[in-house]
Each structure stands twice: as structure tokens, then as C-alpha cells.
Amino acid sequence: MYNGLKGKVAVVTGGSKGIGNAIARRLSEEKMKVVINYHSDKEGAEETVEELKKAGGEAVAVEADVSSEDGVKALLDAAISNFGDLDVWINNAGMENKVSTHELTLEDWDKVINVNLTGVFLGSKAALNHFLEKNKKGNIINLSSVHERIPWPTFAHYSASKGGVKLFNETIALEYAHKGIRVNSIAPGAINTPINAEKFENEEEKEKTLNMIPMNYIGKPEEVAAAAAWLASDESSYVTGTTLFVDGGMTLYPSFEKGEG
Ligand code: NAD
């Protein structure tokens, strides 16, 4: 349990499954009130809400597309109408698809940028306006990726979106630090979630990924959720504008592991 979370209100985008779901569950365990956003997986979101309520938590599932202003407004409204406030906004929703850049359609480019980068902007803007209006030292957490740092051929749109999140994160952290509003990113490496399910079902593909992870295992969504809970809490009170890598060492140039080169 971390200090300063109990009774506070969080919005978690894309919270019906994967990392967002683990974050929603962890924040509920920390006695926060949670708005769990979903876009397509209504069942996953509603089942999670039921489970959290049974365990004594307070949560609500809300459908919204984070790439639209109406969508993020619906999430902020839900936080206020259900729980009376907003303290922590977690921009977790994301998507990717593998395609060579010379074959990448503008439609696919736009889809990924709209969710992964514009969604982060819109969510942050909604949260910032609420925090400023209430003179509140709110907290924004963005799910970036190791690909805000590592180039990823055949995922150029994804890498560009996460690179964009990096400087957006740093810029708004600087812009609102004097108000006591903190903004940080989490950069997961390879985490076992539906986004990777197909890849990790293939043993050969899984092995290739494991070879890129010095700690030699695929991360668990709960390991990312623990980082989110810490960043949301008062225990990280002096941390802003940073990216916390939760990647088993993937960004440490594993090809240099044996001192070669
Ligand atoms: P996931 O596919 O399991 O979950 C992503 C969630 O985002 C889904 O619930 C999906 O419905 C939601 N979403 C997509 N478009 C949306 C929209 N327009 N509006 C609202 N919600 C929408 O993926 P995940 O692995 O849990 O990833 C969560 C975040 O972490 C993403 O931003 C992803 O890029 C990032 N990430 C994941 C990994 C990993 O290995 N799993 C690694 C690095 C970064």
C-alpha cells in the first residue's frame, strides 16, 4: 500500500484488459475509486467492476473512444458524477499493428497516432483543466513504451506515437510543475497482455523476445501496475517529467551483455 491514494479518484483508459486492467485493479486495492474506460470490451470492463465491488471497492465502467474530445469528456464527467472529483488520470489505451513502412496506409497511421498520441493529449488536457479549475495537485500517468527510445522497424507509426508521448510528457510536466501537477510516463518492455498474445503463443517468436530481455522473462501486467500505483502516490512526490522503464533491462543494450563490442 502506498501513501496518499486512499479515497482518491482515478480514470484508467483502456482498462478492460491487459496493463490498464491490472492498473485499475491495483488502484482499487489501494482503496481508490476507479473509472474503468473501455472501447470494445464491455464485458471485460463490467466483469472487473463487479469483482472490484464484491471486494469492497468502488468502480464504474464507461464506454469511450479516447481519440475523441467527447470520449474523454465522458470519462471526466463519469469521475465527477460517480465519485465527485478526479485526482489521477492514466492514459493507458493504445494500439499497434505490424506493417512495413512503405506499405503503411494513411488510415493505419492515423488510427495509431489518434489513439496513442492524440488520445494522450486529449486525456491530459481534460485532466489538466479539471486540476487547474479546482486548484488541485493532480497527477497524470502516460503508458509509453520502450519504443519511445528504441526504433522499431515495421512499427514506425507506433514508435512515432510513443516518441511523441515522451516529449509531450516532458513538456506538460514542465508547463504545470509550478502548479504541483505531476506528469510521468511508464515505458513497459514486453508484457504478457492481449496485445502480444498471438506473438507469445508462438514459441519461436517468444524465444526471440526473451533474448532481448536481460532478466529473461516476459513481464506481468501487475509489475507495470505497481509502478503506476507508486507514481500516482505521494511516495513519488518529487518525481515529474520522467519515464520509468519497466522492461527487465530491455533498454540496456542487451547485445553488449557479455562485454563484447
Ligand atoms: P491491450 O491491447 O491489452 O490493451 C489496450 C487497451 O486499449 C484495450 O483495452 C483497448 O480496447 C484499448 N483501446 C484501444 N483503442 C482505444 C480507444 N480508441 N479508446 C479507448 N480505449 C482504446 O494492450 P496492453 O498491452 O495492455 O497495452 C496498454 C498500454 O501499454 C498501451 O499504450 C501499449 O502501447 C503500452 N505498452 C504495452 C506493452 C506490452 O508489451 N504489452 C509494451 C509497451 C507499451
PDB file of N, CA, C and O and ligand atoms in Angstrom, residues 14 16-20 37 39-40 64-67 92-94 115 143-145 158 162 188-191 193-196, ligand 1:
ATOM      1  N   GLY A  14      -8.653   2.474 -21.451  1.00  0.00           N
ATOM      2  CA  GLY A  14      -8.351   1.122 -21.941  1.00  0.00           C
ATOM      3  C   GLY A  14      -8.173   0.157 -20.783  1.00  0.00           C
ATOM      4  O   GLY A  14      -7.240  -0.645 -20.763  1.00  0.00           O
ATOM      5  N   SER A  16     -10.171  -2.347 -19.658  1.00  0.00           N
ATOM      6  CA  SER A  16     -10.927  -3.615 -19.619  1.00  0.00           C
ATOM      7  C   SER A  16     -10.030  -4.840 -19.656  1.00  0.00           C
ATOM      8  O   SER A  16     -10.436  -5.935 -19.292  1.00  0.00           O
ATOM      9  N   LYS A  17      -8.803  -4.664 -20.119  1.00  0.00           N
ATOM     10  CA  LYS A  17      -7.893  -5.818 -20.193  1.00  0.00           C
ATOM     11  C   LYS A  17      -6.438  -5.344 -20.109  1.00  0.00           C
ATOM     12  O   LYS A  17      -6.173  -4.138 -20.057  1.00  0.00           O
ATOM     13  N   GLY A  18      -5.527  -6.308 -20.111  1.00  0.00           N
ATOM     14  CA  GLY A  18      -4.099  -6.001 -20.192  1.00  0.00           C
ATOM     15  C   GLY A  18      -3.586  -5.126 -19.050  1.00  0.00           C
ATOM     16  O   GLY A  18      -4.026  -5.229 -17.903  1.00  0.00           O
ATOM     17  N   ILE A  19      -2.651  -4.243 -19.392  1.00  0.00           N
ATOM     18  CA  ILE A  19      -1.991  -3.412 -18.383  1.00  0.00           C
ATOM     19  C   ILE A  19      -3.005  -2.492 -17.695  1.00  0.00           C
ATOM     20  O   ILE A  19      -2.980  -2.331 -16.471  1.00  0.00           O
ATOM     21  N   GLY A  20      -3.910  -1.893 -18.483  1.00  0.00           N
ATOM     22  CA  GLY A  20      -4.907  -0.979 -17.913  1.00  0.00           C
ATOM     23  C   GLY A  20      -5.770  -1.685 -16.876  1.00  0.00           C
ATOM     24  O   GLY A  20      -6.111  -1.113 -15.828  1.00  0.00           O
ATOM     25  N   ASN A  37     -12.333   2.757 -18.225  1.00  0.00           N
ATOM     26  CA  ASN A  37     -12.777   3.021 -19.601  1.00  0.00           C
ATOM     27  C   ASN A  37     -12.585   1.774 -20.477  1.00  0.00           C
ATOM     28  O   ASN A  37     -11.612   1.050 -20.325  1.00  0.00           O
ATOM     29  N   HIS A  39     -13.369   0.480 -24.789  1.00  0.00           N
ATOM     30  CA  HIS A  39     -13.794   0.927 -26.113  1.00  0.00           C
ATOM     31  C   HIS A  39     -14.598  -0.163 -26.797  1.00  0.00           C
ATOM     32  O   HIS A  39     -15.672   0.076 -27.321  1.00  0.00           O
ATOM     33  N   SER A  40     -14.080  -1.412 -26.740  1.00  0.00           N
ATOM     34  CA  SER A  40     -14.778  -2.516 -27.395  1.00  0.00           C
ATOM     35  C   SER A  40     -15.185  -3.611 -26.410  1.00  0.00           C
ATOM     36  O   SER A  40     -16.207  -4.263 -26.583  1.00  0.00           O
ATOM     37  N   ALA A  64     -15.912   4.729 -24.015  1.00  0.00           N
ATOM     38  CA  ALA A  64     -15.484   5.992 -24.636  1.00  0.00           C
ATOM     39  C   ALA A  64     -14.309   5.724 -25.565  1.00  0.00           C
ATOM     40  O   ALA A  64     -13.488   4.841 -25.303  1.00  0.00           O
ATOM     41  N   ASP A  65     -14.260   6.516 -26.629  1.00  0.00           N
ATOM     42  CA  ASP A  65     -13.125   6.480 -27.548  1.00  0.00           C
ATOM     43  C   ASP A  65     -12.180   7.613 -27.135  1.00  0.00           C
ATOM     44  O   ASP A  65     -12.546   8.794 -27.224  1.00  0.00           O
ATOM     45  N   VAL A  66     -10.976   7.265 -26.691  1.00  0.00           N
ATOM     46  CA  VAL A  66     -10.076   8.297 -26.166  1.00  0.00           C
ATOM     47  C   VAL A  66      -9.532   9.224 -27.254  1.00  0.00           C
ATOM     48  O   VAL A  66      -8.936  10.252 -26.940  1.00  0.00           O
ATOM     49  N   SER A  67      -9.743   8.846 -28.515  1.00  0.00           N
ATOM     50  CA  SER A  67      -9.242   9.718 -29.582  1.00  0.00           C
ATOM     51  C   SER A  67     -10.259  10.804 -29.943  1.00  0.00           C
ATOM     52  O   SER A  67     -10.070  11.540 -30.909  1.00  0.00           O
ATOM     53  N   ASN A  92      -3.691   5.062 -20.702  1.00  0.00           N
ATOM     54  CA  ASN A  92      -3.149   3.726 -20.969  1.00  0.00           C
ATOM     55  C   ASN A  92      -3.546   3.183 -22.350  1.00  0.00           C
ATOM     56  O   ASN A  92      -2.794   2.417 -22.945  1.00  0.00           O
ATOM     57  N   ALA A  93      -4.717   3.566 -22.867  1.00  0.00           N
ATOM     58  CA  ALA A  93      -5.223   2.979 -24.119  1.00  0.00           C
ATOM     59  C   ALA A  93      -4.175   3.085 -25.218  1.00  0.00           C
ATOM     60  O   ALA A  93      -3.514   4.112 -25.366  1.00  0.00           O
ATOM     61  N   GLY A  94      -4.017   2.014 -25.949  1.00  0.00           N
ATOM     62  CA  GLY A  94      -3.033   2.037 -27.033  1.00  0.00           C
ATOM     63  C   GLY A  94      -3.296   0.921 -28.017  1.00  0.00           C
ATOM     64  O   GLY A  94      -4.039  -0.026 -27.734  1.00  0.00           O
ATOM     65  N   VAL A 115      -5.026   7.263 -31.397  1.00  0.00           N
ATOM     66  CA  VAL A 115      -5.239   6.643 -30.078  1.00  0.00           C
ATOM     67  C   VAL A 115      -4.019   6.890 -29.178  1.00  0.00           C
ATOM     68  O   VAL A 115      -4.144   7.382 -28.056  1.00  0.00           O
ATOM     69  N   LEU A 143       1.080   5.751 -20.438  1.00  0.00           N
ATOM     70  CA  LEU A 143       1.718   4.491 -20.801  1.00  0.00           C
ATOM     71  C   LEU A 143       2.409   4.687 -22.134  1.00  0.00           C
ATOM     72  O   LEU A 143       1.766   4.745 -23.185  1.00  0.00           O
ATOM     73  N   SER A 144       3.701   4.845 -22.059  1.00  0.00           N
ATOM     74  CA  SER A 144       4.513   4.970 -23.257  1.00  0.00           C
ATOM     75  C   SER A 144       4.989   3.570 -23.636  1.00  0.00           C
ATOM     76  O   SER A 144       4.214   2.601 -23.576  1.00  0.00           O
ATOM     77  N   SER A 145       6.273   3.428 -23.939  1.00  0.00           N
ATOM     78  CA  SER A 145       6.808   2.124 -24.344  1.00  0.00           C
ATOM     79  C   SER A 145       8.327   2.243 -24.426  1.00  0.00           C
ATOM     80  O   SER A 145       8.854   3.358 -24.586  1.00  0.00           O
ATOM     81  N   TYR A 158       3.739   3.318 -34.556  1.00  0.00           N
ATOM     82  CA  TYR A 158       3.724   3.079 -33.105  1.00  0.00           C
ATOM     83  C   TYR A 158       4.910   3.795 -32.443  1.00  0.00           C
ATOM     84  O   TYR A 158       4.746   4.506 -31.445  1.00  0.00           O
ATOM     85  N   LYS A 162       4.875   6.877 -29.680  1.00  0.00           N
ATOM     86  CA  LYS A 162       5.461   6.794 -28.336  1.00  0.00           C
ATOM     87  C   LYS A 162       6.596   7.813 -28.171  1.00  0.00           C
ATOM     88  O   LYS A 162       6.784   8.367 -27.080  1.00  0.00           O
ATOM     89  N   PRO A 188       6.774   0.324 -20.619  1.00  0.00           N
ATOM     90  CA  PRO A 188       6.911  -1.130 -20.477  1.00  0.00           C
ATOM     91  C   PRO A 188       7.773  -1.713 -21.589  1.00  0.00           C
ATOM     92  O   PRO A 188       7.858  -1.159 -22.686  1.00  0.00           O
ATOM     93  N   GLY A 189       8.397  -2.855 -21.267  1.00  0.00           N
ATOM     94  CA  GLY A 189       9.074  -3.643 -22.305  1.00  0.00           C
ATOM     95  C   GLY A 189       8.067  -4.632 -22.850  1.00  0.00           C
ATOM     96  O   GLY A 189       6.978  -4.238 -23.275  1.00  0.00           O
ATOM     97  N   ALA A 190       8.415  -5.919 -22.842  1.00  0.00           N
ATOM     98  CA  ALA A 190       7.474  -6.933 -23.328  1.00  0.00           C
ATOM     99  C   ALA A 190       6.654  -7.453 -22.150  1.00  0.00           C
ATOM    100  O   ALA A 190       7.198  -8.068 -21.229  1.00  0.00           O
ATOM    101  N   ILE A 191       5.356  -7.188 -22.195  1.00  0.00           N
ATOM    102  CA  ILE A 191       4.465  -7.561 -21.088  1.00  0.00           C
ATOM    103  C   ILE A 191       3.416  -8.528 -21.630  1.00  0.00           C
ATOM    104  O   ILE A 191       2.943  -8.383 -22.768  1.00  0.00           O
ATOM    105  N   THR A 193       0.215  -9.461 -22.340  1.00  0.00           N
ATOM    106  CA  THR A 193      -1.148  -8.924 -22.439  1.00  0.00           C
ATOM    107  C   THR A 193      -1.726  -9.313 -23.799  1.00  0.00           C
ATOM    108  O   THR A 193      -0.999  -9.783 -24.673  1.00  0.00           O
ATOM    109  N   PRO A 194      -3.037  -9.051 -23.989  1.00  0.00           N
ATOM    110  CA  PRO A 194      -3.652  -9.420 -25.275  1.00  0.00           C
ATOM    111  C   PRO A 194      -2.952  -8.817 -26.499  1.00  0.00           C
ATOM    112  O   PRO A 194      -2.954  -9.418 -27.568  1.00  0.00           O
ATOM    113  N   ILE A 195      -2.313  -7.646 -26.348  1.00  0.00           N
ATOM    114  CA  ILE A 195      -1.650  -7.008 -27.499  1.00  0.00           C
ATOM    115  C   ILE A 195      -0.553  -7.928 -28.063  1.00  0.00           C
ATOM    116  O   ILE A 195      -0.226  -7.881 -29.243  1.00  0.00           O
ATOM    117  N   ASN A 196       0.021  -8.776 -27.173  1.00  0.00           N
ATOM    118  CA  ASN A 196       1.127  -9.667 -27.552  1.00  0.00           C
ATOM    119  C   ASN A 196       0.741 -11.144 -27.614  1.00  0.00           C
ATOM    120  O   ASN A 196       1.601 -11.982 -27.852  1.00  0.00           O
TER     121      ASN A 196
HETATM  122  P1  NAD B   1      -4.084  -4.253 -24.785  1.00  0.00           P
HETATM  123  O1  NAD B   1      -4.319  -4.365 -26.243  1.00  0.00           O
HETATM  124  O2  NAD B   1      -4.196  -5.453 -23.940  1.00  0.00           O
HETATM  125  O3  NAD B   1      -4.976  -3.103 -24.172  1.00  0.00           O
HETATM  126  C1  NAD B   1      -5.092  -1.864 -24.797  1.00  0.00           C
HETATM  127  C2  NAD B   1      -6.422  -1.294 -24.416  1.00  0.00           C
HETATM  128  O4  NAD B   1      -6.626  -0.035 -25.090  1.00  0.00           O
HETATM  129  C3  NAD B   1      -7.585  -2.201 -24.835  1.00  0.00           C
HETATM  130  O5  NAD B   1      -8.457  -2.355 -23.746  1.00  0.00           O
HETATM  131  C4  NAD B   1      -8.233  -1.433 -25.974  1.00  0.00           C
HETATM  132  O6  NAD B   1      -9.606  -1.672 -26.096  1.00  0.00           O
HETATM  133  C5  NAD B   1      -7.960  -0.005 -25.538  1.00  0.00           C
HETATM  134  N1  NAD B   1      -8.160   0.942 -26.628  1.00  0.00           N
HETATM  135  C6  NAD B   1      -7.683   0.869 -27.900  1.00  0.00           C
HETATM  136  N2  NAD B   1      -8.175   1.901 -28.619  1.00  0.00           N
HETATM  137  C7  NAD B   1      -8.949   2.639 -27.787  1.00  0.00           C
HETATM  138  C8  NAD B   1      -9.709   3.826 -27.926  1.00  0.00           C
HETATM  139  N3  NAD B   1      -9.777   4.474 -29.111  1.00  0.00           N
HETATM  140  N4  NAD B   1     -10.370   4.299 -26.853  1.00  0.00           N
HETATM  141  C9  NAD B   1     -10.315   3.661 -25.660  1.00  0.00           C
HETATM  142  N5  NAD B   1      -9.614   2.534 -25.470  1.00  0.00           N
HETATM  143  C10 NAD B   1      -8.948   2.031 -26.521  1.00  0.00           C
HETATM  144  O7  NAD B   1      -2.632  -3.602 -24.620  1.00  0.00           O
HETATM  145  P2  NAD B   1      -1.663  -3.514 -23.359  1.00  0.00           P
HETATM  146  O8  NAD B   1      -0.520  -4.379 -23.636  1.00  0.00           O
HETATM  147  O9  NAD B   1      -2.411  -3.660 -22.101  1.00  0.00           O
HETATM  148  O10 NAD B   1      -1.145  -2.014 -23.557  1.00  0.00           O
HETATM  149  C11 NAD B   1      -1.502  -0.936 -22.693  1.00  0.00           C
HETATM  150  C12 NAD B   1      -0.568   0.221 -22.998  1.00  0.00           C
HETATM  151  O11 NAD B   1       0.782  -0.158 -22.746  1.00  0.00           O
HETATM  152  C13 NAD B   1      -0.606   0.682 -24.463  1.00  0.00           C
HETATM  153  O12 NAD B   1      -0.477   2.083 -24.533  1.00  0.00           O
HETATM  154  C14 NAD B   1       0.615  -0.004 -25.060  1.00  0.00           C
HETATM  155  O13 NAD B   1       1.122   0.667 -26.198  1.00  0.00           O
HETATM  156  C15 NAD B   1       1.572   0.053 -23.885  1.00  0.00           C
HETATM  157  N6  NAD B   1       2.639  -0.948 -23.960  1.00  0.00           N
HETATM  158  C16 NAD B   1       2.368  -2.276 -23.874  1.00  0.00           C
HETATM  159  C17 NAD B   1       3.421  -3.193 -23.955  1.00  0.00           C
HETATM  160  C18 NAD B   1       3.224  -4.676 -23.853  1.00  0.00           C
HETATM  161  O14 NAD B   1       4.198  -5.417 -24.033  1.00  0.00           O
HETATM  162  N7  NAD B   1       2.043  -5.189 -23.569  1.00  0.00           N
HETATM  163  C19 NAD B   1       4.713  -2.734 -24.138  1.00  0.00           C
HETATM  164  C20 NAD B   1       4.949  -1.372 -24.230  1.00  0.00           C
HETATM  165  C21 NAD B   1       3.900  -0.486 -24.139  1.00  0.00           C
END
